[in-house]
Amino acid sequence: MTARQIRTFRSHLEAKQSDLEQRIQLMRDRLAIERLGDTPDRVPVIHERESAARAIAFEIRLLRQVKGALGEIAAGTFGRCAGCDEDIPARRLKAVPWSPYCLLCQEKAEGPSPLRAPALAQTG
């Protein structure tokens, strides 16, 4: 990977980091301001708060991945798969620059997908 490509990825990752940090703070602020109150029907409010908490957790996980990719750039290991130590294809890095895995290792790490049909045993 060229120095120019690394600078481009760093720039994109830093922008993503800044965006995520702002979004997380905004979501936390909104969550802290909302009060449950004494309304008789608090279930929708509780459900909203739980959804907001899940969204924050997702954004925090993504932020950790972005920071990890920035750390890899600093260490000189960006673009290498953490699973097989092969180069991650540029197309994948362009789509998901914070991914620590190539597509094959990512699929292995995630396990079987419920969306994919299991292989049927052939009988003879």
PDB file of N, CA and C in Angstrom, residues 8-52:
ATOM      1  N   THR A   8      -4.825   8.683   2.845  1.00  0.00           N
ATOM      2  CA  THR A   8      -6.249   8.774   2.521  1.00  0.00           C
ATOM      3  C   THR A   8      -7.076   7.975   3.523  1.00  0.00           C
ATOM      4  N   PHE A   9      -6.642   6.745   3.805  1.00  0.00           N
ATOM      5  CA  PHE A   9      -7.362   5.928   4.791  1.00  0.00           C
ATOM      6  C   PHE A   9      -7.336   6.602   6.164  1.00  0.00           C
ATOM      7  N   ARG A  10      -6.190   7.130   6.566  1.00  0.00           N
ATOM      8  CA  ARG A  10      -6.085   7.808   7.856  1.00  0.00           C
ATOM      9  C   ARG A  10      -7.079   8.970   7.926  1.00  0.00           C
ATOM     10  N   SER A  11      -7.131   9.745   6.872  1.00  0.00           N
ATOM     11  CA  SER A  11      -8.041  10.885   6.823  1.00  0.00           C
ATOM     12  C   SER A  11      -9.497  10.445   6.960  1.00  0.00           C
ATOM     13  N   HIS A  12      -9.876   9.407   6.218  1.00  0.00           N
ATOM     14  CA  HIS A  12     -11.251   8.889   6.300  1.00  0.00           C
ATOM     15  C   HIS A  12     -11.553   8.340   7.696  1.00  0.00           C
ATOM     16  N   LEU A  13     -10.599   7.614   8.250  1.00  0.00           N
ATOM     17  CA  LEU A  13     -10.801   7.029   9.577  1.00  0.00           C
ATOM     18  C   LEU A  13     -10.890   8.111  10.661  1.00  0.00           C
ATOM     19  N   GLU A  14     -10.065   9.137  10.558  1.00  0.00           N
ATOM     20  CA  GLU A  14     -10.128  10.227  11.537  1.00  0.00           C
ATOM     21  C   GLU A  14     -11.463  10.971  11.447  1.00  0.00           C
ATOM     22  N   ALA A  15     -11.952  11.160  10.237  1.00  0.00           N
ATOM     23  CA  ALA A  15     -13.259  11.804  10.064  1.00  0.00           C
ATOM     24  C   ALA A  15     -14.367  10.927  10.648  1.00  0.00           C
ATOM     25  N   LYS A  16     -14.280   9.616  10.413  1.00  0.00           N
ATOM     26  CA  LYS A  16     -15.265   8.681  10.960  1.00  0.00           C
ATOM     27  C   LYS A  16     -15.202   8.684  12.483  1.00  0.00           C
ATOM     28  N   GLN A  17     -14.008   8.715  13.039  1.00  0.00           N
ATOM     29  CA  GLN A  17     -13.839   8.751  14.488  1.00  0.00           C
ATOM     30  C   GLN A  17     -14.509   9.993  15.066  1.00  0.00           C
ATOM     31  N   SER A  18     -14.248  11.131  14.481  1.00  0.00           N
ATOM     32  CA  SER A  18     -14.835  12.380  14.957  1.00  0.00           C
ATOM     33  C   SER A  18     -16.360  12.336  14.878  1.00  0.00           C
ATOM     34  N   ASP A  19     -16.876  11.843  13.759  1.00  0.00           N
ATOM     35  CA  ASP A  19     -18.323  11.728  13.581  1.00  0.00           C
ATOM     36  C   ASP A  19     -18.934  10.815  14.631  1.00  0.00           C
ATOM     37  N   LEU A  20     -18.319   9.665  14.853  1.00  0.00           N
ATOM     38  CA  LEU A  20     -18.828   8.714  15.846  1.00  0.00           C
ATOM     39  C   LEU A  20     -18.793   9.304  17.250  1.00  0.00           C
ATOM     40  N   GLU A  21     -17.709   9.967  17.601  1.00  0.00           N
ATOM     41  CA  GLU A  21     -17.613  10.562  18.937  1.00  0.00           C
ATOM     42  C   GLU A  21     -18.714  11.596  19.153  1.00  0.00           C
ATOM     43  N   GLN A  22     -18.975  12.404  18.142  1.00  0.00           N
ATOM     44  CA  GLN A  22     -20.042  13.410  18.256  1.00  0.00           C
ATOM     45  C   GLN A  22     -21.411  12.750  18.366  1.00  0.00           C
ATOM     46  N   ARG A  23     -21.653  11.730  17.534  1.00  0.00           N
ATOM     47  CA  ARG A  23     -22.946  11.039  17.571  1.00  0.00           C
ATOM     48  C   ARG A  23     -23.172  10.341  18.902  1.00  0.00           C
ATOM     49  N   ILE A  24     -22.133   9.704  19.427  1.00  0.00           N
ATOM     50  CA  ILE A  24     -22.259   9.009  20.713  1.00  0.00           C
ATOM     51  C   ILE A  24     -22.572  10.018  21.815  1.00  0.00           C
ATOM     52  N   GLN A  25     -21.862  11.132  21.818  1.00  0.00           N
ATOM     53  CA  GLN A  25     -22.111  12.140  22.844  1.00  0.00           C
ATOM     54  C   GLN A  25     -23.523  12.695  22.743  1.00  0.00           C
ATOM     55  N   LEU A  26     -23.991  12.950  21.534  1.00  0.00           N
ATOM     56  CA  LEU A  26     -25.339  13.460  21.331  1.00  0.00           C
ATOM     57  C   LEU A  26     -26.380  12.458  21.818  1.00  0.00           C
ATOM     58  N   MET A  27     -26.185  11.184  21.494  1.00  0.00           N
ATOM     59  CA  MET A  27     -27.123  10.154  21.944  1.00  0.00           C
ATOM     60  C   MET A  27     -27.111  10.030  23.463  1.00  0.00           C
ATOM     61  N   ARG A  28     -25.934  10.099  24.061  1.00  0.00           N
ATOM     62  CA  ARG A  28     -25.840  10.030  25.529  1.00  0.00           C
ATOM     63  C   ARG A  28     -26.528  11.221  26.176  1.00  0.00           C
ATOM     64  N   ASP A  29     -26.316  12.402  25.602  1.00  0.00           N
ATOM     65  CA  ASP A  29     -26.963  13.593  26.147  1.00  0.00           C
ATOM     66  C   ASP A  29     -28.479  13.472  26.083  1.00  0.00           C
ATOM     67  N   ARG A  30     -28.992  13.015  24.953  1.00  0.00           N
ATOM     68  CA  ARG A  30     -30.452  12.842  24.811  1.00  0.00           C
ATOM     69  C   ARG A  30     -30.979  11.823  25.811  1.00  0.00           C
ATOM     70  N   LEU A  31     -30.248  10.746  25.972  1.00  0.00           N
ATOM     71  CA  LEU A  31     -30.673   9.692  26.887  1.00  0.00           C
ATOM     72  C   LEU A  31     -30.673  10.195  28.324  1.00  0.00           C
ATOM     73  N   ALA A  32     -29.691  11.009  28.677  1.00  0.00           N
ATOM     74  CA  ALA A  32     -29.598  11.532  30.038  1.00  0.00           C
ATOM     75  C   ALA A  32     -30.697  12.550  30.323  1.00  0.00           C
ATOM     76  N   ILE A  33     -31.120  13.292  29.320  1.00  0.00           N
ATOM     77  CA  ILE A  33     -32.128  14.332  29.510  1.00  0.00           C
ATOM     78  C   ILE A  33     -33.523  13.744  29.659  1.00  0.00           C
ATOM     79  N   GLU A  34     -33.801  12.678  28.928  1.00  0.00           N
ATOM     80  CA  GLU A  34     -35.135  12.087  28.977  1.00  0.00           C
ATOM     81  C   GLU A  34     -35.423  11.553  30.373  1.00  0.00           C
ATOM     82  N   ARG A  35     -36.621  11.826  30.815  1.00  0.00           N
ATOM     83  CA  ARG A  35     -37.071  11.344  32.122  1.00  0.00           C
ATOM     84  C   ARG A  35     -38.250  10.404  31.908  1.00  0.00           C
ATOM     85  N   LEU A  36     -38.328   9.409  32.750  1.00  0.00           N
ATOM     86  CA  LEU A  36     -39.446   8.482  32.643  1.00  0.00           C
ATOM     87  C   LEU A  36     -40.736   9.119  33.153  1.00  0.00           C
ATOM     88  N   GLY A  37     -40.644   9.937  34.162  1.00  0.00           N
ATOM     89  CA  GLY A  37     -41.841  10.593  34.693  1.00  0.00           C
ATOM     90  C   GLY A  37     -42.773   9.599  35.356  1.00  0.00           C
ATOM     91  N   ASP A  38     -43.957  10.068  35.632  1.00  0.00           N
ATOM     92  CA  ASP A  38     -44.959   9.241  36.310  1.00  0.00           C
ATOM     93  C   ASP A  38     -46.113   8.884  35.395  1.00  0.00           C
ATOM     94  N   THR A  39     -45.854   8.789  34.127  1.00  0.00           N
ATOM     95  CA  THR A  39     -46.926   8.464  33.196  1.00  0.00           C
ATOM     96  C   THR A  39     -47.370   7.029  33.403  1.00  0.00           C
ATOM     97  N   PRO A  40     -48.660   6.795  33.229  1.00  0.00           N
ATOM     98  CA  PRO A  40     -49.154   5.432  33.427  1.00  0.00           C
ATOM     99  C   PRO A  40     -48.636   4.454  32.367  1.00  0.00           C
ATOM    100  N   ASP A  41     -48.325   4.964  31.187  1.00  0.00           N
ATOM    101  CA  ASP A  41     -47.878   4.082  30.112  1.00  0.00           C
ATOM    102  C   ASP A  41     -46.405   4.339  29.813  1.00  0.00           C
ATOM    103  N   ARG A  42     -45.535   3.757  30.636  1.00  0.00           N
ATOM    104  CA  ARG A  42     -44.097   3.994  30.492  1.00  0.00           C
ATOM    105  C   ARG A  42     -43.424   2.985  29.580  1.00  0.00           C
ATOM    106  N   VAL A  43     -44.129   1.965  29.159  1.00  0.00           N
ATOM    107  CA  VAL A  43     -43.524   0.913  28.350  1.00  0.00           C
ATOM    108  C   VAL A  43     -42.899   1.460  27.063  1.00  0.00           C
ATOM    109  N   PRO A  44     -43.596   2.316  26.297  1.00  0.00           N
ATOM    110  CA  PRO A  44     -42.956   2.839  25.085  1.00  0.00           C
ATOM    111  C   PRO A  44     -41.691   3.645  25.385  1.00  0.00           C
ATOM    112  N   VAL A  45     -41.693   4.383  26.464  1.00  0.00           N
ATOM    113  CA  VAL A  45     -40.522   5.178  26.833  1.00  0.00           C
ATOM    114  C   VAL A  45     -39.369   4.265  27.219  1.00  0.00           C
ATOM    115  N   ILE A  46     -39.662   3.238  27.974  1.00  0.00           N
ATOM    116  CA  ILE A  46     -38.632   2.275  28.375  1.00  0.00           C
ATOM    117  C   ILE A  46     -38.066   1.580  27.141  1.00  0.00           C
ATOM    118  N   HIS A  47     -38.945   1.211  26.217  1.00  0.00           N
ATOM    119  CA  HIS A  47     -38.498   0.559  24.982  1.00  0.00           C
ATOM    120  C   HIS A  47     -37.592   1.500  24.183  1.00  0.00           C
ATOM    121  N   GLU A  48     -37.959   2.762  24.093  1.00  0.00           N
ATOM    122  CA  GLU A  48     -37.136   3.753  23.389  1.00  0.00           C
ATOM    123  C   GLU A  48     -35.761   3.880  24.025  1.00  0.00           C
ATOM    124  N   ARG A  49     -35.719   3.915  25.348  1.00  0.00           N
ATOM    125  CA  ARG A  49     -34.443   4.040  26.058  1.00  0.00           C
ATOM    126  C   ARG A  49     -33.565   2.812  25.817  1.00  0.00           C
ATOM    127  N   GLU A  50     -34.164   1.638  25.819  1.00  0.00           N
ATOM    128  CA  GLU A  50     -33.398   0.417  25.554  1.00  0.00           C
ATOM    129  C   GLU A  50     -32.852   0.422  24.132  1.00  0.00           C
ATOM    130  N   SER A  51     -33.655   0.869  23.183  1.00  0.00           N
ATOM    131  CA  SER A  51     -33.203   0.961  21.794  1.00  0.00           C
ATOM    132  C   SER A  51     -32.055   1.955  21.671  1.00  0.00           C
ATOM    133  N   ALA A  52     -32.172   3.080  22.357  1.00  0.00           N
ATOM    134  CA  ALA A  52     -31.115   4.092  22.325  1.00  0.00           C
ATOM    135  C   ALA A  52     -29.828   3.541  22.938  1.00  0.00           C
TER     136      ALA A  52
END
